Coordinates of C-alpha atoms in Angstrom, one line a residue:
Chain A
M1 CA 67.6 58.3 66.2
S2 CA 64.7 57.1 68.2
V3 CA 62.9 59.4 70.7
V4 CA 61.5 57.7 73.7
W5 CA 59.2 59.0 76.5
F6 CA 58.1 56.9 79.5
N7 CA 55.8 58.0 82.2
S8 CA 56.3 61.7 81.8
A9 CA 60.0 62.0 81.0
F10 CA 62.3 61.4 78.1
V11 CA 64.4 58.3 78.3
E12 CA 67.8 57.7 76.9
G13 CA 69.0 54.0 76.6
T14 CA 67.1 51.4 78.5
L15 CA 63.6 51.8 79.9
P16 CA 63.2 52.1 83.6
I17 CA 60.2 49.9 83.8
D18 CA 59.0 47.9 86.8
P19 CA 59.8 44.2 86.4
A20 CA 56.2 43.4 87.4
D21 CA 54.6 45.7 84.7
R22 CA 51.8 43.7 83.2
G23 CA 52.5 45.1 79.7
L24 CA 55.7 43.1 79.8
L25 CA 54.4 40.1 81.7
L26 CA 51.0 39.5 80.2
G27 CA 50.7 41.6 77.0
D28 CA 48.2 43.6 79.2
G29 CA 47.9 46.9 77.4
V30 CA 47.0 48.6 74.2
F31 CA 48.8 50.7 71.6
E32 CA 48.4 53.0 68.6
T33 CA 50.7 53.4 65.7
I34 CA 50.3 56.8 64.2
A35 CA 51.8 58.3 61.0
V36 CA 53.7 61.6 61.5
N37 CA 53.9 63.6 58.4
H38 CA 55.9 66.9 58.5
H39 CA 55.9 66.9 62.3
R40 CA 52.2 66.4 62.6
A41 CA 50.6 63.2 64.1
I42 CA 47.9 62.2 61.5
W43 CA 44.4 61.6 62.8
L44 CA 45.8 61.8 66.4
D45 CA 42.4 62.5 68.0
E46 CA 40.9 59.4 66.4
H47 CA 43.8 57.2 67.5
L48 CA 43.5 58.5 71.0
A49 CA 39.8 58.0 71.0
R50 CA 40.2 54.4 69.9
M51 CA 42.9 53.9 72.6
A52 CA 40.6 55.4 75.3
S53 CA 37.8 53.2 74.3
A54 CA 39.9 50.0 74.3
A55 CA 41.4 51.0 77.7
K56 CA 38.0 51.5 79.1
E57 CA 36.7 48.1 77.9
L58 CA 39.8 46.5 79.4
G59 CA 39.7 48.5 82.7
I60 CA 43.1 50.1 82.0
G61 CA 43.6 53.6 83.3
F62 CA 44.0 56.2 80.4
N63 CA 45.1 59.7 81.4
E64 CA 44.5 61.5 78.2
I65 CA 46.1 64.7 79.4
A66 CA 49.3 62.9 80.3
V67 CA 49.4 61.0 77.0
R68 CA 48.8 64.2 75.0
D69 CA 51.5 66.0 77.0
G70 CA 53.9 63.2 76.1
V71 CA 52.9 63.2 72.4
T72 CA 53.5 66.9 72.3
A73 CA 56.9 66.7 73.9
V74 CA 57.9 63.9 71.6
L75 CA 56.7 65.6 68.5
E76 CA 58.8 68.6 69.3
R77 CA 61.8 66.4 68.6
S78 CA 60.4 65.3 65.2
A79 CA 63.3 65.6 62.8
T80 CA 62.3 64.2 59.4
H81 CA 59.4 64.4 57.0
F82 CA 57.9 61.0 57.7
E83 CA 58.0 59.3 61.1
V84 CA 56.0 56.8 63.1
L85 CA 54.7 57.6 66.6
R86 CA 53.8 54.7 68.8
V87 CA 51.8 55.2 72.0
T88 CA 51.8 52.2 74.3
L89 CA 49.6 52.0 77.4
T90 CA 50.0 49.1 79.9
R91 CA 47.9 48.3 83.0
G92 CA 51.0 48.9 85.2
I93 CA 51.5 46.8 88.3
T94 CA 48.9 44.7 90.1
E95 CA 48.7 42.1 92.8
R96 CA 48.7 38.4 91.7
G97 CA 45.6 37.4 89.7
L98 CA 44.5 38.1 86.1
A99 CA 41.6 40.2 87.1
A100 CA 43.6 42.3 89.7
K101 CA 43.4 46.1 89.4
S102 CA 46.1 48.7 89.0
D103 CA 46.2 52.2 90.3
V104 CA 48.6 53.6 87.7
S105 CA 49.1 52.6 84.1
S106 CA 52.3 53.0 82.2
V107 CA 52.7 55.2 79.1
L108 CA 55.5 54.6 76.6
I109 CA 55.7 56.9 73.6
S110 CA 58.3 56.5 70.8
L111 CA 59.1 58.3 67.6
N112 CA 61.0 56.6 64.8
A113 CA 61.9 57.4 61.3
F114 CA 59.6 55.9 58.7
D115 CA 60.2 55.8 54.9
P116 CA 57.0 55.5 52.9
A117 CA 59.0 54.9 49.8
K118 CA 60.4 51.7 51.3
Q119 CA 57.0 50.2 51.9
P120 CA 55.8 47.4 49.6
Q121 CA 53.9 48.7 46.5
S122 CA 51.8 45.5 46.4
L123 CA 51.4 42.4 48.5
R124 CA 51.0 38.7 47.9
L125 CA 49.0 37.0 50.6
A126 CA 48.5 33.4 51.8
V127 CA 45.4 32.3 53.8
S128 CA 46.6 31.6 57.3
K129 CA 45.7 28.4 59.2
I130 CA 45.5 30.6 62.3
R131 CA 42.0 32.1 62.6
R132 CA 41.1 35.5 64.1
N133 CA 38.9 34.9 67.1
E134 CA 35.9 37.3 66.7
T135 CA 34.7 36.4 70.2
A136 CA 37.9 37.9 71.8
P137 CA 39.0 41.4 72.6
S138 CA 42.4 40.7 70.9
S139 CA 40.7 40.6 67.5
R140 CA 38.8 43.9 67.9
L141 CA 41.2 46.0 70.1
K142 CA 44.8 47.0 69.3
T143 CA 46.2 45.2 72.3
L144 CA 49.8 44.2 73.1
S145 CA 48.9 40.6 72.9
Y146 CA 50.0 40.1 69.3
I147 CA 51.5 36.6 69.3
D148 CA 48.9 35.0 67.0
G149 CA 49.4 37.7 64.4
I150 CA 53.2 37.2 64.7
A151 CA 52.9 33.5 64.3
A152 CA 50.6 34.0 61.3
A153 CA 53.1 36.4 59.7
R154 CA 55.9 34.0 60.3
E155 CA 53.9 31.2 58.7
A156 CA 53.7 33.3 55.5
S157 CA 57.5 34.0 55.4
G158 CA 59.0 32.7 52.1
V159 CA 55.6 31.9 50.7
A160 CA 53.9 35.3 50.6
D161 CA 54.4 38.8 52.0
D162 CA 51.7 38.5 54.7
V163 CA 48.6 36.4 55.5
L164 CA 44.9 36.8 55.0
M165 CA 43.2 35.7 58.2
L166 CA 39.7 34.2 58.4
N167 CA 37.7 34.3 61.5
T168 CA 36.5 31.2 63.4
K169 CA 33.4 31.0 61.2
G170 CA 35.6 30.8 58.1
H171 CA 34.7 34.3 56.9
V172 CA 37.4 36.8 55.8
A173 CA 38.7 39.1 58.5
S174 CA 41.9 41.0 57.7
S175 CA 45.7 40.6 57.4
T176 CA 47.8 40.8 60.5
V177 CA 48.3 44.5 60.2
G178 CA 45.7 45.8 57.8
N179 CA 42.0 45.9 57.0
L180 CA 40.9 44.3 53.7
F181 CA 38.8 46.1 51.1
L182 CA 37.4 44.7 47.9
L183 CA 36.4 46.7 44.8
R184 CA 33.7 45.4 42.5
G185 CA 32.1 47.7 39.9
S186 CA 31.2 50.9 41.8
E187 CA 31.1 49.1 45.2
L188 CA 33.7 49.0 47.9
F189 CA 33.4 46.1 50.5
T190 CA 35.1 45.5 53.8
P191 CA 34.4 42.9 56.5
Q192 CA 32.0 44.3 59.1
L193 CA 33.3 45.0 62.6
D194 CA 31.9 41.9 64.2
Q195 CA 34.0 39.7 62.0
G196 CA 37.1 39.9 64.2
V197 CA 38.7 43.0 62.7
L198 CA 40.2 46.1 64.1
P199 CA 38.2 49.3 63.6
G200 CA 41.0 50.8 61.5
I201 CA 41.3 54.5 61.4
T202 CA 42.3 54.4 57.7
R203 CA 39.4 52.0 57.2
H204 CA 37.1 54.6 58.7
H205 CA 38.4 57.3 56.4
I206 CA 38.1 55.1 53.3
L207 CA 34.4 54.5 54.2
Q208 CA 34.0 58.2 54.1
L209 CA 35.4 58.7 50.6
S210 CA 32.9 59.8 48.0
G211 CA 32.5 58.1 44.7
W212 CA 31.8 54.5 45.7
Q213 CA 28.9 52.7 47.3
K214 CA 30.4 51.3 50.5
R215 CA 29.3 48.2 52.3
E216 CA 30.5 46.6 55.6
T217 CA 29.5 43.0 55.2
I218 CA 30.4 39.4 55.5
I219 CA 33.1 38.4 53.0
N220 CA 34.1 34.9 51.8
I221 CA 37.3 33.8 50.1
E222 CA 35.4 33.5 46.8
D223 CA 34.4 37.1 47.0
V224 CA 38.1 38.0 47.2
F225 CA 38.8 36.1 44.0
A226 CA 35.8 37.6 42.3
A227 CA 36.7 41.2 43.0
D228 CA 38.0 43.7 40.5
A229 CA 40.7 44.6 43.0
A230 CA 41.7 43.9 46.7
F231 CA 43.7 46.1 48.9
L232 CA 44.8 46.5 52.5
S233 CA 44.6 49.7 54.6
N234 CA 46.5 50.8 57.6
S235 CA 47.7 54.0 59.2
L236 CA 51.3 53.9 57.9
R237 CA 51.0 52.3 54.5
L238 CA 47.5 53.8 53.8
V239 CA 46.5 51.6 50.8
T240 CA 48.5 48.6 49.4
P241 CA 47.1 46.5 46.5
V242 CA 46.9 42.8 47.0
T243 CA 48.0 41.1 43.8
M244 CA 47.9 37.4 44.7
L245 CA 46.2 35.1 47.2
D246 CA 47.5 31.6 47.7
G247 CA 49.4 31.9 44.5
R248 CA 46.4 32.9 42.4
P249 CA 46.3 36.4 40.9
L250 CA 43.5 38.7 42.0
G251 CA 41.7 41.3 40.0
A252 CA 44.2 44.0 38.9
R253 CA 42.0 47.1 38.7
S254 CA 44.0 50.1 39.9
V255 CA 43.3 51.5 43.3
E256 CA 45.7 54.4 42.7
D257 CA 42.9 56.9 42.9
I258 CA 41.9 55.8 46.5
K259 CA 45.6 55.8 47.5
T260 CA 46.2 59.3 46.2
R261 CA 43.1 60.7 47.9
L262 CA 44.3 59.3 51.2
E263 CA 47.8 60.6 50.7
T264 CA 46.3 64.0 50.1
L265 CA 44.0 63.7 53.1
T266 CA 46.9 62.8 55.5
R267 CA 49.3 65.4 54.3
R268 CA 46.7 68.1 54.7
N269 CA 45.6 67.0 58.2
Chain B
M1 CA 61.2 40.8 98.8
S2 CA 61.2 39.9 95.2
V3 CA 64.4 38.6 93.5
V4 CA 64.8 39.7 89.9
W5 CA 67.3 38.5 87.3
F6 CA 67.5 40.0 83.8
N7 CA 69.8 38.9 81.0
S8 CA 72.5 37.4 83.3
A9 CA 72.5 39.7 86.2
F10 CA 70.5 40.5 89.3
V11 CA 68.4 43.7 89.1
E12 CA 67.4 46.0 91.9
G13 CA 64.5 48.3 91.2
T14 CA 63.5 49.0 87.7
L15 CA 64.3 46.7 84.7
P16 CA 66.9 47.9 82.2
I17 CA 65.0 46.7 79.2
D18 CA 65.3 48.1 75.7
P19 CA 62.2 50.2 74.8
A20 CA 62.0 48.2 71.6
D21 CA 61.8 44.8 73.2
R22 CA 59.1 42.8 71.6
G23 CA 58.0 41.2 74.8
L24 CA 56.8 44.6 75.9
L25 CA 55.6 45.9 72.6
L26 CA 53.8 42.9 71.2
G27 CA 53.4 40.2 73.9
D28 CA 56.1 38.4 71.8
G29 CA 57.4 35.8 74.2
V30 CA 56.7 32.9 76.5
F31 CA 56.8 32.2 80.2
E32 CA 56.7 29.5 82.8
T33 CA 55.3 29.8 86.3
I34 CA 57.0 27.3 88.6
A35 CA 56.3 26.3 92.2
V36 CA 59.3 26.5 94.5
N37 CA 58.9 24.3 97.6
H38 CA 61.7 24.3 100.2
H39 CA 64.1 26.1 97.8
R40 CA 63.6 23.6 94.9
A41 CA 61.9 24.4 91.6
I42 CA 59.3 21.7 91.1
W43 CA 59.2 19.9 87.8
L44 CA 61.8 22.4 86.5
D45 CA 63.0 20.2 83.6
E46 CA 59.5 19.8 82.3
H47 CA 58.8 23.5 82.5
L48 CA 61.9 24.3 80.6
A49 CA 61.2 21.6 78.1
R50 CA 57.8 23.2 77.5
M51 CA 59.4 26.6 77.2
A52 CA 62.0 25.3 74.7
S53 CA 59.3 23.8 72.6
A54 CA 57.2 26.9 72.5
A55 CA 60.2 29.1 71.8
K56 CA 61.1 26.8 68.9
E57 CA 57.7 26.9 67.4
L58 CA 57.6 30.7 67.6
G59 CA 61.2 31.1 66.4
I60 CA 62.4 32.7 69.7
G61 CA 65.9 32.0 70.8
F62 CA 66.1 29.9 73.9
N63 CA 69.6 29.6 75.6
E64 CA 68.9 26.8 78.1
I65 CA 72.3 27.2 79.8
A66 CA 71.8 30.9 80.4
V67 CA 68.3 30.2 81.7
R68 CA 69.4 27.5 84.0
D69 CA 72.3 29.6 85.3
G70 CA 69.8 32.4 86.0
V71 CA 67.4 30.0 87.8
T72 CA 70.2 28.6 89.9
A73 CA 71.4 32.1 90.9
V74 CA 67.9 33.2 91.7
L75 CA 67.1 30.0 93.7
E76 CA 70.2 30.6 95.9
R77 CA 68.3 33.6 97.2
S78 CA 65.2 31.6 98.0
A79 CA 64.2 32.6 101.5
T80 CA 60.8 31.0 102.4
H81 CA 59.2 27.6 102.2
F82 CA 56.8 28.3 99.3
E83 CA 57.7 30.7 96.5
V84 CA 56.8 31.2 92.8
L85 CA 59.5 31.3 90.2
R86 CA 58.6 32.9 86.9
V87 CA 60.8 32.6 83.8
T88 CA 60.0 35.0 81.0
L89 CA 61.6 34.8 77.6
T90 CA 61.0 37.5 75.0
R91 CA 62.0 37.7 71.3
G92 CA 64.2 40.7 72.1
I93 CA 64.6 43.5 69.6
T94 CA 64.0 43.2 65.8
E95 CA 63.6 45.4 62.8
R96 CA 60.1 46.6 61.9
G97 CA 57.7 43.9 60.8
L98 CA 55.9 41.2 62.7
A99 CA 57.9 38.3 61.1
A100 CA 61.3 40.1 61.7
K101 CA 64.0 38.0 63.4
S102 CA 66.0 38.7 66.5
D103 CA 69.5 37.7 67.3
V104 CA 69.2 37.9 71.1
S105 CA 66.2 37.1 73.2
S106 CA 65.7 38.6 76.7
V107 CA 65.4 36.5 79.8
L108 CA 63.7 37.8 82.9
I109 CA 63.5 35.5 86.0
S110 CA 61.8 36.5 89.2
L111 CA 61.2 34.8 92.6
N112 CA 58.3 35.9 94.8
A113 CA 56.8 34.6 98.0
F114 CA 53.7 32.4 97.5
D115 CA 51.3 31.2 100.2
P116 CA 49.5 28.0 99.3
A117 CA 47.3 28.5 102.4
K118 CA 45.9 31.7 100.9
Q119 CA 44.8 30.0 97.6
P120 CA 41.1 29.3 97.1
Q121 CA 39.9 26.0 98.5
S122 CA 37.2 25.8 95.8
L123 CA 36.1 27.8 92.8
R124 CA 32.8 28.9 91.4
L125 CA 33.1 29.3 87.6
A126 CA 31.0 31.1 85.0
V127 CA 31.1 30.2 81.3
S128 CA 32.9 32.9 79.4
K129 CA 31.6 34.6 76.3
I130 CA 35.2 34.8 75.1
R131 CA 36.2 31.6 73.4
R132 CA 39.6 29.9 73.3
N133 CA 40.9 29.9 69.8
E134 CA 42.1 26.3 69.2
T135 CA 43.6 27.3 65.9
A136 CA 46.0 29.8 67.5
P137 CA 49.4 29.4 69.3
S138 CA 48.1 31.6 72.2
S139 CA 45.7 28.8 73.2
R140 CA 48.4 26.0 73.2
L141 CA 51.5 27.8 74.3
K142 CA 52.2 29.8 77.5
T143 CA 52.8 33.1 75.7
L144 CA 52.9 36.6 77.0
S145 CA 49.8 37.5 74.9
Y146 CA 47.4 37.0 77.7
I147 CA 44.8 39.7 77.1
D148 CA 41.9 37.5 76.2
G149 CA 42.3 35.5 79.4
I150 CA 42.6 38.7 81.4
A151 CA 39.4 40.0 79.8
A152 CA 37.6 36.7 80.5
A153 CA 38.8 36.8 84.1
R154 CA 37.6 40.4 84.5
E155 CA 34.2 39.4 83.0
A156 CA 33.8 36.9 85.8
S157 CA 34.6 39.4 88.6
G158 CA 31.7 39.7 91.1
V159 CA 29.8 36.8 89.5
A160 CA 32.2 33.9 90.0
D161 CA 35.9 33.3 90.9
D162 CA 37.0 32.5 87.4
V163 CA 35.6 31.5 84.0
L164 CA 35.3 28.2 82.1
M165 CA 36.3 28.9 78.5
L166 CA 34.9 27.0 75.6
N167 CA 36.7 26.7 72.3
T168 CA 35.4 28.1 69.0
K169 CA 33.6 24.8 68.4
G170 CA 31.7 25.2 71.6
H171 CA 33.6 22.4 73.5
V172 CA 35.0 22.9 76.9
A173 CA 38.6 24.0 77.0
S174 CA 39.9 25.2 80.3
S175 CA 39.8 28.1 82.8
T176 CA 42.1 31.1 82.3
V177 CA 44.9 29.6 84.4
G178 CA 44.1 25.9 84.9
N179 CA 43.3 22.7 83.0
L180 CA 39.9 21.1 83.7
F181 CA 39.4 17.6 84.9
L182 CA 36.1 15.7 85.4
L183 CA 35.7 12.6 87.6
R184 CA 33.0 10.1 86.8
G185 CA 33.0 6.7 88.5
S186 CA 36.5 5.4 88.1
E187 CA 37.2 7.7 85.1
L188 CA 39.1 10.9 85.0
F189 CA 38.5 13.1 81.9
T190 CA 40.2 16.1 80.6
P191 CA 39.9 18.0 77.2
Q192 CA 42.4 16.7 74.7
L193 CA 45.3 19.0 73.6
D194 CA 43.8 20.0 70.3
Q195 CA 40.8 21.6 72.1
G196 CA 42.7 24.9 72.7
V197 CA 44.3 24.0 76.0
L198 CA 47.7 24.4 77.5
P199 CA 49.7 21.2 77.9
G200 CA 49.8 21.7 81.7
I201 CA 52.6 20.2 83.6
T202 CA 50.3 19.3 86.5
R203 CA 47.8 18.0 84.0
H204 CA 50.5 15.7 82.7
H205 CA 51.3 14.4 86.2
I206 CA 47.6 13.8 87.0
L207 CA 47.4 11.7 83.8
Q208 CA 50.2 9.6 85.2
L209 CA 48.5 8.9 88.6
S210 CA 47.5 5.3 89.2
G211 CA 43.9 4.3 90.2
W212 CA 41.8 5.9 87.6
Q213 CA 41.1 5.3 83.9
K214 CA 42.2 8.4 82.2
R215 CA 40.8 9.9 79.0
E216 CA 41.8 12.9 77.0
T217 CA 38.7 13.6 75.0
I218 CA 36.2 16.2 73.8
I219 CA 34.1 17.6 76.7
N220 CA 30.8 19.4 76.5
I221 CA 29.1 21.6 79.1
E222 CA 26.6 18.8 79.9
D223 CA 29.5 16.5 80.8
V224 CA 30.6 19.0 83.4
F225 CA 27.2 19.0 85.0
A226 CA 27.0 15.2 84.8
A227 CA 30.3 14.6 86.5
D228 CA 30.8 13.4 90.1
A229 CA 33.3 16.1 90.5
A230 CA 35.2 18.8 88.6
F231 CA 38.5 20.4 89.4
L232 CA 41.2 22.6 87.9
S233 CA 44.9 21.9 87.9
N234 CA 47.9 24.2 87.7
S235 CA 51.4 24.3 88.9
L236 CA 50.9 26.6 91.8
R237 CA 47.5 25.5 93.2
L238 CA 47.8 21.9 92.0
V239 CA 44.2 20.8 92.4
T240 CA 41.2 23.0 93.2
P241 CA 37.7 21.7 93.2
V242 CA 35.0 23.5 91.1
T243 CA 31.8 23.7 93.1
M244 CA 29.5 25.7 90.8
L245 CA 29.2 26.5 87.1
D246 CA 26.9 29.4 86.1
G247 CA 25.3 29.3 89.6
R248 CA 24.5 25.6 89.3
P249 CA 26.1 23.2 91.8
L250 CA 28.4 20.6 90.4
G251 CA 29.0 17.0 91.6
A252 CA 30.6 17.2 95.1
R253 CA 32.6 14.0 95.2
S254 CA 35.9 14.7 97.1
V255 CA 39.1 15.1 95.0
E256 CA 41.2 15.3 98.2
D257 CA 43.0 12.1 97.4
I258 CA 44.3 13.4 94.1
K259 CA 45.2 16.7 95.7
T260 CA 47.1 15.0 98.5
R261 CA 49.0 12.7 96.1
L262 CA 50.1 15.7 94.0
E263 CA 51.2 17.6 97.2
T264 CA 53.3 14.6 98.1
L265 CA 54.8 14.3 94.6
T266 CA 55.8 18.0 94.5
R267 CA 57.4 18.1 98.0
R268 CA 59.4 15.0 97.2
N269 CA 60.6 16.2 93.8

């Protein structure tokens, strides 16, 4: 079912990882989740560029050639129309001490089936009590240290489908797994990158679409309620309308056009 | 050298972990670092109680009997006077989705040599630009999602030995791996638990020591400079004086008495 590659070889069953690997012990690594449509990894170069940049900031070794070799090998085993490729990079093993350096990072690549038809067609969100920390790397980089997002998503369970997270200043940031966009008239808004949001690859492509005035800005909760429509973007689901926030309905203008254009873009890629 | 136990058996070499384990993929787990002195795990009950509480809050299964069996087995291989025991608990494997549940968590226990004599006798700190997020579980619980602390520690490299982290309100929280205490006259201050600090086990025992008035409170940077002495506490180093902050010397009153009393407590335990 699942194809797994670890440090330059395919792996069957369990992963032969060192028990001192900092990815496992300290969430010390980064990852990318990439849509695979018809055996092609969508926007692969952009995902790997983002990973390289995050790894550089965190001082984690990133061997692009080794990662690309692994991705190529794994994609040769692609078996269905829609799949999800995950590339995980950890710092590897170090001496004791948080700031300790590693000579060799670990690379884990996996490919799993993914069914776009089973993804939610719309989402009800609740505002989380857990804030995104815009001063911290974990809010800007796609790191393995995901526990706050997990806790926030768990908080929403039973009440909503996911949470909308504010940053520590009280401005709107994102959901746990998607960037937020608002549509108002001919304008498309999204929180600017210093607000504690991931520089989403799909976010970037939405900001390139013609036909709207685009603005990266500071967004408050009232702006969400005042919008004609709100949606989340990510690499797997692309565009998902948000219909409710804390039990209040949001603007219901269709975002089908944006969704369709992104679907076309990603199948073509 | 290192003794490793994983899910009810000793492990030699690499760890037979599932490639989908959320501890590895999402920093989705908690851990405890416990001093082992003369083959005994110090304050073990308190460490496991803290782990149980964190696991419960995060919805991670915690099988105390299995963990204690593992700890006992590992401690039977204790070989030197001073060692460090680490107990790591991960959520295990789940379906896709941050809020997804797991039936079986993973338990990793390791025992490594630790030399108290090689620990720093004092520390110079720098104030980090990365804040501790007091709204988030990662600031209160000892989770595997440690990347912000790692980034903060790396930021200090070359300038200082570690960082002092403020919370998002600008109040003093802690270092990356220790609680902060200030001494002023006959008073001992430490940031209160809602300030984005870990409820340190050593912190707790310091708050039980006789001979000082103790206060858990809100602390500002000026308070650190105004103190007679500042020190950090954690389970392995116990008490380490802080001599400088951002290049400015701090109060130099001796904290040797507190240190000695904790050393006595932990050897007796």
